[in-house]
Coordinates of C-alpha atoms in Angstrom, one line a residue:
M1 CA 18.7 11.2 -24.2
R2 CA 18.8 12.8 -20.8
P3 CA 19.4 10.3 -18.0
W4 CA 16.3 11.3 -16.0
K5 CA 13.9 11.5 -18.8
R6 CA 10.7 9.6 -18.1
R7 CA 10.5 6.4 -20.1
R8 CA 7.4 4.3 -21.0
V9 CA 7.9 0.7 -20.0
A10 CA 6.5 -2.2 -22.1
V11 CA 4.7 -4.4 -19.7
P12 CA 3.6 -7.8 -20.9
S13 CA 0.6 -9.3 -19.0
I14 CA 1.4 -11.9 -16.4
L15 CA -2.3 -12.8 -15.9
S16 CA -4.7 -14.6 -18.1
L17 CA -8.0 -16.3 -17.5
P18 CA -10.3 -18.3 -19.7
E19 CA -13.3 -16.3 -21.0
Q20 CA -16.0 -17.2 -18.6
G21 CA -18.5 -15.5 -16.3
P22 CA -17.6 -14.9 -12.6
S23 CA -18.2 -17.8 -10.2
K24 CA -19.2 -17.4 -6.6
N25 CA -17.8 -20.9 -6.0
L26 CA -14.3 -20.3 -4.6
T27 CA -13.3 -23.9 -5.1
F28 CA -13.9 -23.6 -8.8
A29 CA -12.1 -20.3 -8.8
A30 CA -9.1 -21.9 -7.1
Q31 CA -8.9 -24.4 -10.0
A32 CA -9.2 -21.7 -12.7
I33 CA -6.7 -19.2 -11.2
G34 CA -3.0 -19.7 -11.0
H35 CA -0.8 -16.9 -9.9
M36 CA -2.6 -14.2 -8.0
R37 CA -1.7 -10.5 -8.0
I38 CA -2.2 -7.9 -5.3
I39 CA -2.0 -4.2 -6.0
L40 CA -2.3 -1.7 -3.1
F41 CA -3.1 1.9 -3.8
T42 CA -1.9 4.6 -1.3
G43 CA -1.5 8.3 -1.1
K44 CA -2.4 11.4 0.8
G45 CA -6.0 11.6 1.9
G46 CA -8.3 13.2 -0.7
V47 CA -6.1 12.5 -3.8
G48 CA -8.5 10.1 -5.4
K49 CA -7.2 6.7 -4.3
T50 CA -10.6 5.1 -4.1
T51 CA -11.5 6.4 -7.6
L52 CA -8.3 5.1 -9.1
S53 CA -8.5 1.8 -7.3
A54 CA -12.0 1.1 -8.5
A55 CA -11.2 2.3 -12.1
T56 CA -8.1 0.0 -12.2
A57 CA -10.1 -3.0 -10.9
L58 CA -12.9 -2.4 -13.5
R59 CA -10.3 -2.0 -16.3
A60 CA -8.7 -5.4 -15.2
A61 CA -12.1 -7.1 -15.0
Q62 CA -13.0 -5.8 -18.5
R63 CA -9.8 -7.6 -19.7
G64 CA -11.0 -10.9 -18.4
V65 CA -9.3 -11.0 -14.9
R66 CA -11.4 -12.1 -12.0
T67 CA -10.8 -9.1 -9.8
L68 CA -11.7 -8.1 -6.2
V69 CA -11.4 -4.5 -5.0
I70 CA -11.5 -4.1 -1.3
S71 CA -11.4 -1.0 1.0
T72 CA -9.5 -0.8 4.2
D73 CA -10.4 2.9 4.6
P74 CA -12.9 3.4 7.5
A75 CA -14.4 6.2 5.5
H76 CA -16.0 3.5 3.2
S77 CA -16.0 5.6 0.0
L78 CA -15.7 2.6 -2.3
S79 CA -19.5 2.3 -2.2
D80 CA -19.8 5.9 -3.3
A81 CA -17.3 5.4 -6.1
L82 CA -19.1 2.4 -7.5
G83 CA -22.5 3.9 -6.8
L84 CA -23.5 0.7 -5.0
E85 CA -24.1 -0.5 -1.5
L86 CA -21.4 -2.9 -0.4
G87 CA -21.1 -5.3 2.5
P88 CA -18.4 -7.0 4.7
E89 CA -18.2 -10.0 2.2
P90 CA -17.3 -9.8 -1.5
Q91 CA -20.2 -9.1 -3.9
E92 CA -20.3 -9.1 -7.6
V93 CA -20.8 -5.7 -9.1
A94 CA -20.0 -6.3 -12.8
P95 CA -18.8 -9.2 -14.9
N96 CA -15.4 -10.5 -13.4
L97 CA -15.5 -7.6 -10.8
F98 CA -16.3 -8.1 -7.1
A99 CA -16.1 -5.5 -4.3
Q100 CA -15.9 -5.5 -0.5
E101 CA -15.7 -3.0 2.4
F102 CA -14.1 -4.1 5.6
D103 CA -16.1 -4.0 8.8
L104 CA -14.0 -4.3 11.9
Y105 CA -16.5 -6.2 14.1
Y106 CA -17.6 -8.5 11.4
S107 CA -14.0 -9.3 10.6
M108 CA -13.2 -9.9 14.2
K109 CA -16.1 -12.3 14.6
K110 CA -15.1 -14.2 11.5
H111 CA -11.3 -14.4 12.0
W112 CA -10.8 -14.2 15.8
E113 CA -13.9 -14.6 17.7
N114 CA -12.3 -16.4 20.6
V115 CA -9.8 -13.6 21.0
R116 CA -12.7 -11.1 21.0
Q117 CA -14.6 -13.2 23.6
L118 CA -11.5 -13.4 25.7
M119 CA -11.0 -9.6 25.7
M120 CA -14.7 -9.0 26.4
A121 CA -14.7 -11.5 29.4
A122 CA -11.6 -9.8 30.8
F123 CA -13.1 -6.4 30.6
R124 CA -16.4 -7.6 32.2
M125 CA -14.5 -9.1 35.1
Q126 CA -13.2 -5.6 35.7
G127 CA -16.7 -4.3 35.9
V128 CA -16.9 -2.8 32.4
K129 CA -20.4 -2.7 31.0
N130 CA -21.1 -5.0 28.0
V131 CA -21.4 -2.2 25.4
V132 CA -18.1 -0.6 26.5
A133 CA -16.4 -4.0 26.7
E134 CA -17.5 -4.7 23.1
E135 CA -15.9 -1.4 22.0
L136 CA -12.8 -2.0 24.0
S137 CA -12.4 -5.5 22.6
A138 CA -11.3 -3.9 19.3
L139 CA -7.7 -3.2 20.2
P140 CA -5.6 -0.7 18.3
G141 CA -4.3 -2.4 15.1
M142 CA -7.0 -5.1 14.8
E143 CA -8.5 -3.4 11.7
E144 CA -5.1 -3.7 9.9
A145 CA -4.6 -7.2 11.2
S146 CA -8.1 -8.2 9.9
A147 CA -7.2 -6.9 6.5
F148 CA -4.2 -9.2 6.4
L149 CA -6.3 -12.1 7.5
W150 CA -8.8 -11.6 4.7
L151 CA -5.9 -11.4 2.2
E152 CA -4.4 -14.6 3.5
E153 CA -7.7 -16.4 3.0
Y154 CA -8.1 -15.2 -0.5
Y155 CA -4.5 -15.9 -1.4
R156 CA -4.6 -19.4 0.1
M157 CA -7.8 -20.3 -1.8
K158 CA -6.7 -18.6 -5.0
A159 CA -10.1 -17.0 -5.1
Y160 CA -9.2 -14.2 -7.6
G161 CA -6.7 -13.4 -10.2
L162 CA -6.2 -9.9 -8.9
I163 CA -6.9 -8.2 -5.6
I164 CA -6.8 -4.4 -5.5
I165 CA -6.6 -2.8 -2.1
D166 CA -8.0 0.8 -1.6
S167 CA -6.0 1.7 1.5
A168 CA -6.4 4.4 4.1
P169 CA -4.2 7.5 3.7
T170 CA -0.4 7.1 3.7
G171 CA 0.3 7.0 7.4
E172 CA -2.4 4.3 8.0
T173 CA -1.0 2.3 5.0
L174 CA 2.4 2.2 6.5
S175 CA 0.8 1.0 9.8
L176 CA -1.0 -1.7 7.9
L177 CA 2.2 -3.0 6.2
A178 CA 4.1 -3.0 9.6
M179 CA 1.2 -4.7 11.3
P180 CA 2.6 -8.3 11.5
Q181 CA 5.7 -7.3 13.4
A182 CA 3.7 -4.9 15.6
T183 CA 1.2 -7.6 16.6
Q184 CA 3.8 -10.2 17.3
S185 CA 5.9 -7.7 19.4
W186 CA 2.9 -6.8 21.5
M187 CA 2.1 -10.5 22.3
M188 CA 5.7 -11.3 23.0
K189 CA 5.7 -8.5 25.6
A190 CA 2.4 -9.6 27.0
F191 CA 3.6 -13.2 27.5
P192 CA 7.5 -12.9 27.8
G193 CA 9.5 -16.1 27.4
Q194 CA 6.5 -18.4 27.3
R195 CA 4.5 -17.3 24.2
F196 CA 1.7 -19.9 24.4
A197 CA 2.7 -22.2 27.2
M198 CA -0.4 -21.1 29.1
K199 CA -2.8 -23.1 26.8
G200 CA -3.0 -26.0 29.3
F201 CA -3.7 -23.7 32.1
G202 CA -6.1 -21.9 29.9
A203 CA -8.4 -24.9 29.5
M204 CA -8.9 -25.1 33.3
V205 CA -9.6 -21.3 33.4
R206 CA -12.3 -21.7 30.7
T207 CA -13.9 -24.6 32.7
M208 CA -14.0 -22.6 35.9
T209 CA -14.8 -19.0 34.6
G210 CA -16.1 -19.4 31.0
I211 CA -13.3 -17.2 29.7
P212 CA -11.9 -18.9 26.5
L213 CA -8.3 -18.4 27.5
D214 CA -6.9 -21.6 25.8
K215 CA -9.0 -21.1 22.6
G216 CA -7.8 -17.5 22.4
M217 CA -4.2 -18.5 22.7
E218 CA -4.6 -21.2 20.0
E219 CA -6.3 -18.6 17.8
L220 CA -3.5 -16.1 18.3
E221 CA -0.9 -18.7 17.5
A222 CA -2.7 -19.4 14.2
L223 CA -3.1 -15.7 13.6
F224 CA 0.7 -15.1 13.8
D225 CA 1.3 -17.9 11.3
K226 CA -1.1 -16.3 8.9
L227 CA 0.3 -12.8 9.3
E228 CA 3.8 -14.1 8.7
R229 CA 2.7 -15.9 5.6
I230 CA 0.8 -13.1 4.0
Q231 CA 3.5 -10.6 4.8
K232 CA 6.0 -12.7 2.8
V233 CA 3.5 -12.7 0.0
M234 CA 3.1 -9.0 0.1
Q235 CA 6.9 -8.5 -0.1
D236 CA 7.2 -10.7 -3.2
P237 CA 7.5 -8.1 -6.1
E238 CA 6.1 -10.6 -8.5
T239 CA 2.9 -10.9 -6.5
C240 CA 2.3 -7.6 -4.7
T241 CA 3.1 -4.0 -5.9
I242 CA 2.1 -0.7 -4.7
R243 CA 0.8 2.3 -6.7
I244 CA 1.1 5.8 -5.3
V245 CA -1.7 8.2 -6.2
L246 CA -1.1 12.0 -6.0
N247 CA -2.2 15.3 -7.3
P248 CA 0.1 17.9 -8.9
E249 CA 0.4 19.9 -5.7
R250 CA 3.5 20.7 -3.5
M251 CA 2.4 19.1 -0.2
V252 CA 1.0 16.0 -1.9
I253 CA 4.2 15.5 -3.8
R254 CA 6.4 15.8 -0.8
E255 CA 4.2 13.2 1.1
A256 CA 4.4 10.9 -2.0
K257 CA 8.2 11.1 -2.1
R258 CA 8.3 10.3 1.6
A259 CA 6.0 7.4 1.3
F260 CA 8.0 6.0 -1.6
T261 CA 11.1 6.0 0.6
Y262 CA 9.5 4.2 3.5
L263 CA 7.9 1.6 1.2
Q264 CA 11.3 0.8 -0.2
L265 CA 12.8 0.6 3.3
Y266 CA 10.0 -1.8 4.3
G267 CA 10.8 -4.0 1.3
Y268 CA 7.7 -3.3 -0.7
S269 CA 7.8 -2.8 -4.4
V270 CA 6.3 0.3 -6.0
D271 CA 5.5 -0.3 -9.7
G272 CA 3.8 2.9 -10.7
I273 CA 2.7 6.5 -10.0
I274 CA -0.7 7.9 -10.9
V275 CA -1.1 11.6 -11.1
N276 CA -4.8 12.4 -10.6
R277 CA -7.0 15.4 -11.5
I278 CA -4.9 17.0 -14.2
F279 CA -6.4 20.1 -15.7
P280 CA -6.7 20.1 -19.5
E281 CA -5.0 22.6 -21.9
E282 CA -8.3 24.7 -22.0
A283 CA -7.5 25.7 -18.3
A284 CA -4.4 27.6 -19.5
T285 CA -6.5 30.7 -19.8
G286 CA -9.3 31.9 -17.6
P287 CA -9.8 31.5 -13.9
F288 CA -7.6 28.5 -13.5
E289 CA -4.6 30.0 -15.4
R290 CA -2.4 30.3 -12.4
Y291 CA -3.2 26.8 -11.2
F292 CA -2.5 25.3 -14.6
S293 CA 0.8 27.1 -14.7
S294 CA 1.9 25.7 -11.4
Q295 CA 0.5 22.3 -12.3
K296 CA 2.8 22.1 -15.4
A297 CA 5.9 22.7 -13.2
Y298 CA 4.7 20.1 -10.7
L299 CA 4.2 17.5 -13.5
E300 CA 7.8 18.0 -14.6
E301 CA 9.0 17.6 -10.9
I302 CA 7.0 14.3 -10.6
D303 CA 8.4 12.9 -13.8
M304 CA 11.9 13.6 -12.6
A305 CA 11.5 12.7 -9.0
F306 CA 10.1 9.2 -9.6
Q307 CA 11.8 8.2 -12.7
P308 CA 12.3 5.6 -14.0
L309 CA 9.0 4.5 -12.6
P310 CA 6.1 4.7 -15.1
V311 CA 4.0 7.8 -14.4
F312 CA 0.3 7.6 -15.5
R313 CA -1.9 10.6 -15.7
A314 CA -5.7 10.9 -15.0
P315 CA -7.4 14.0 -16.4
H316 CA -9.7 16.1 -14.3
Q317 CA -13.3 14.9 -15.0
G318 CA -14.9 18.3 -14.4
Q319 CA -17.5 16.7 -12.3
E320 CA -18.1 14.3 -9.4
V321 CA -17.0 10.8 -10.4
F322 CA -19.1 7.8 -9.4
G323 CA -20.6 4.7 -11.1
L324 CA -19.2 2.1 -13.4
E325 CA -19.5 4.3 -16.6
S326 CA -17.4 7.1 -15.2
L327 CA -14.8 4.6 -13.8
A328 CA -14.5 2.8 -17.1
R329 CA -13.6 6.2 -18.8
I330 CA -11.0 6.9 -16.2
G331 CA -9.5 3.4 -16.5
E332 CA -9.1 3.7 -20.2
A333 CA -7.7 7.2 -20.0
V334 CA -5.1 6.1 -17.4
Y335 CA -3.9 2.8 -18.8
G336 CA -4.6 2.9 -22.5
D337 CA -3.4 -0.4 -23.9
A338 CA -1.3 -1.2 -20.8
D339 CA -2.4 -4.2 -18.7
P340 CA -3.4 -2.7 -15.3
A341 CA -2.9 -6.1 -13.6
A342 CA 0.7 -6.5 -14.8
V343 CA 3.8 -5.7 -12.8
L344 CA 4.6 -2.3 -14.4
F345 CA 8.1 -1.9 -13.1
R346 CA 10.8 -4.2 -11.7
D347 CA 13.8 -2.6 -10.1
E348 CA 15.2 -1.2 -6.9
I349 CA 15.7 2.5 -6.9
F350 CA 16.7 3.4 -3.3
R351 CA 18.7 1.6 -0.5
F352 CA 19.3 2.6 3.1
R353 CA 21.6 0.5 5.3
E354 CA 23.8 0.6 8.3
K355 CA 27.6 1.2 7.8
G356 CA 29.9 1.3 10.7
D357 CA 28.6 4.0 13.1
G358 CA 26.4 5.5 10.5
Y359 CA 24.4 4.8 7.4
L360 CA 24.7 4.6 3.7
A361 CA 22.0 6.1 1.5
C362 CA 22.1 4.7 -2.1
V363 CA 20.2 6.3 -5.0
K364 CA 20.1 4.6 -8.4
L365 CA 21.2 7.1 -11.1
P366 CA 21.7 5.4 -14.5
F367 CA 23.7 7.2 -17.2
A368 CA 25.3 9.7 -14.8
E369 CA 28.9 9.1 -15.8
G370 CA 30.7 12.2 -16.9
Q371 CA 28.1 14.7 -15.8
A372 CA 28.3 17.3 -13.1
L373 CA 27.0 15.6 -9.9
S374 CA 26.6 17.0 -6.4
A375 CA 24.6 16.1 -3.3
R376 CA 23.5 18.2 -0.3
K377 CA 21.4 17.3 2.8
F378 CA 18.8 19.5 4.5
G379 CA 17.2 17.9 7.5
D380 CA 15.7 14.6 6.3
E381 CA 15.9 15.5 2.7
L382 CA 18.7 14.9 0.1
I383 CA 19.0 17.3 -2.8
I384 CA 20.9 15.7 -5.7
T385 CA 21.9 17.8 -8.7
L386 CA 22.9 16.1 -12.0
G387 CA 23.8 18.5 -14.8
N388 CA 20.9 21.0 -15.0
Q389 CA 18.5 18.6 -13.2
R390 CA 17.6 18.5 -9.6
R391 CA 16.1 15.6 -7.6
S392 CA 15.0 15.4 -3.9
V393 CA 15.0 12.2 -1.9
F394 CA 13.4 11.9 1.6
L395 CA 15.2 9.9 4.2
P396 CA 13.8 8.2 7.3
R397 CA 12.8 10.9 9.8
F398 CA 15.6 9.9 12.3
A399 CA 18.1 10.9 9.6
H400 CA 17.3 14.4 10.2
Y401 CA 20.1 14.7 12.8
L402 CA 22.7 12.7 10.8
Q403 CA 25.4 14.6 9.0
M404 CA 26.5 14.0 5.4
K405 CA 30.1 12.9 5.5
G406 CA 30.5 12.5 1.7
Y407 CA 29.3 10.8 -1.4
H408 CA 30.6 8.6 -4.2
Y409 CA 29.3 7.5 -7.6
E410 CA 29.9 4.1 -8.9
A411 CA 27.5 3.3 -11.8
P412 CA 24.6 3.1 -11.5
W413 CA 24.5 4.0 -7.7
L414 CA 25.2 7.3 -6.0
E415 CA 26.3 6.3 -2.4
I416 CA 25.9 9.0 0.3
E417 CA 27.5 8.4 3.6
L418 CA 25.7 9.7 6.7
V419 CA 27.2 9.8 10.2
R420 CA 26.0 10.7 13.7

């Protein structure tokens, strides 16, 4: 067997619920549900993340898992995929299936109203009109932070057995996952050396001016605690995993590779790849012949580039996809007998760490002993050749200016040394 041949992974279910109808009572849900799973879908814009997120959620719900699918994408296409109007709170759309689309201002009012009032009061004191002050109160990053606060609430209450996140395109997803550190860094710079020592003074300010300075500080302190807790949950590979959606196209594949590298660097576990919109064999002749031919080569590249991750394939539907019936067909085609709520893959494939005055990039290559192996670097991309197979790995962007000093293989890791 070739070392890079894609393998199917047997994945036993880690979730089970008694057969029962969904309950809107979260206290009851907390008693019925033990371990909660979170799956985040990411990928380049337009690859079909929303469709695959909704199809996965419906498939899990059909297997008896109380499931919530939520969209953090401002485009709000989850409503379109389900063929239903959604609101800022979860609503039941099918047995065991709930759906929610984030609304920034609703989330701010629910989770950090005092902070919002503090920002609006500060802007009004500067002469900013109310409407503009309302808009400015939504600082950059608040939408991502609000998403984490919703997740923290659901996780703490054990409201669902599975939460599926239909995220914004790849770049925004990485911003979302880095949000806790970014928010805390911003506040530490705003209040250096005295984080929340101003709360006592803030009570006096509120009495004199009506600006809820002390309440805003208390709310921010609680917010940091929540963000820190939920990030630890998101970095637990038994609780949260990420699935990358892509199409068999060159630019999409490159972005997916880069996203995979960064997710590994941030400590997030990727447990599957879903290739969407695959043309059927009937397209081998006719107007789509050239596209079908290139698609075949790209599918082979995907299998090789991401192995040993399980790679799932979603056939092109030949029409616009919306509604529960269409989503059910896609979910069945993608997962078959596999449990969509399970952790589909458990392993570390890529490492990047400091070493002396440079860095060490480590790529896991099982069964490579005794084969012709070489590595080259072009910009921020590593090209690894093993036998007659070739694999590319994207490095962090700053590595573009690093030089490759050498490489060494010690099973199962290929270690590549990079220096300034």
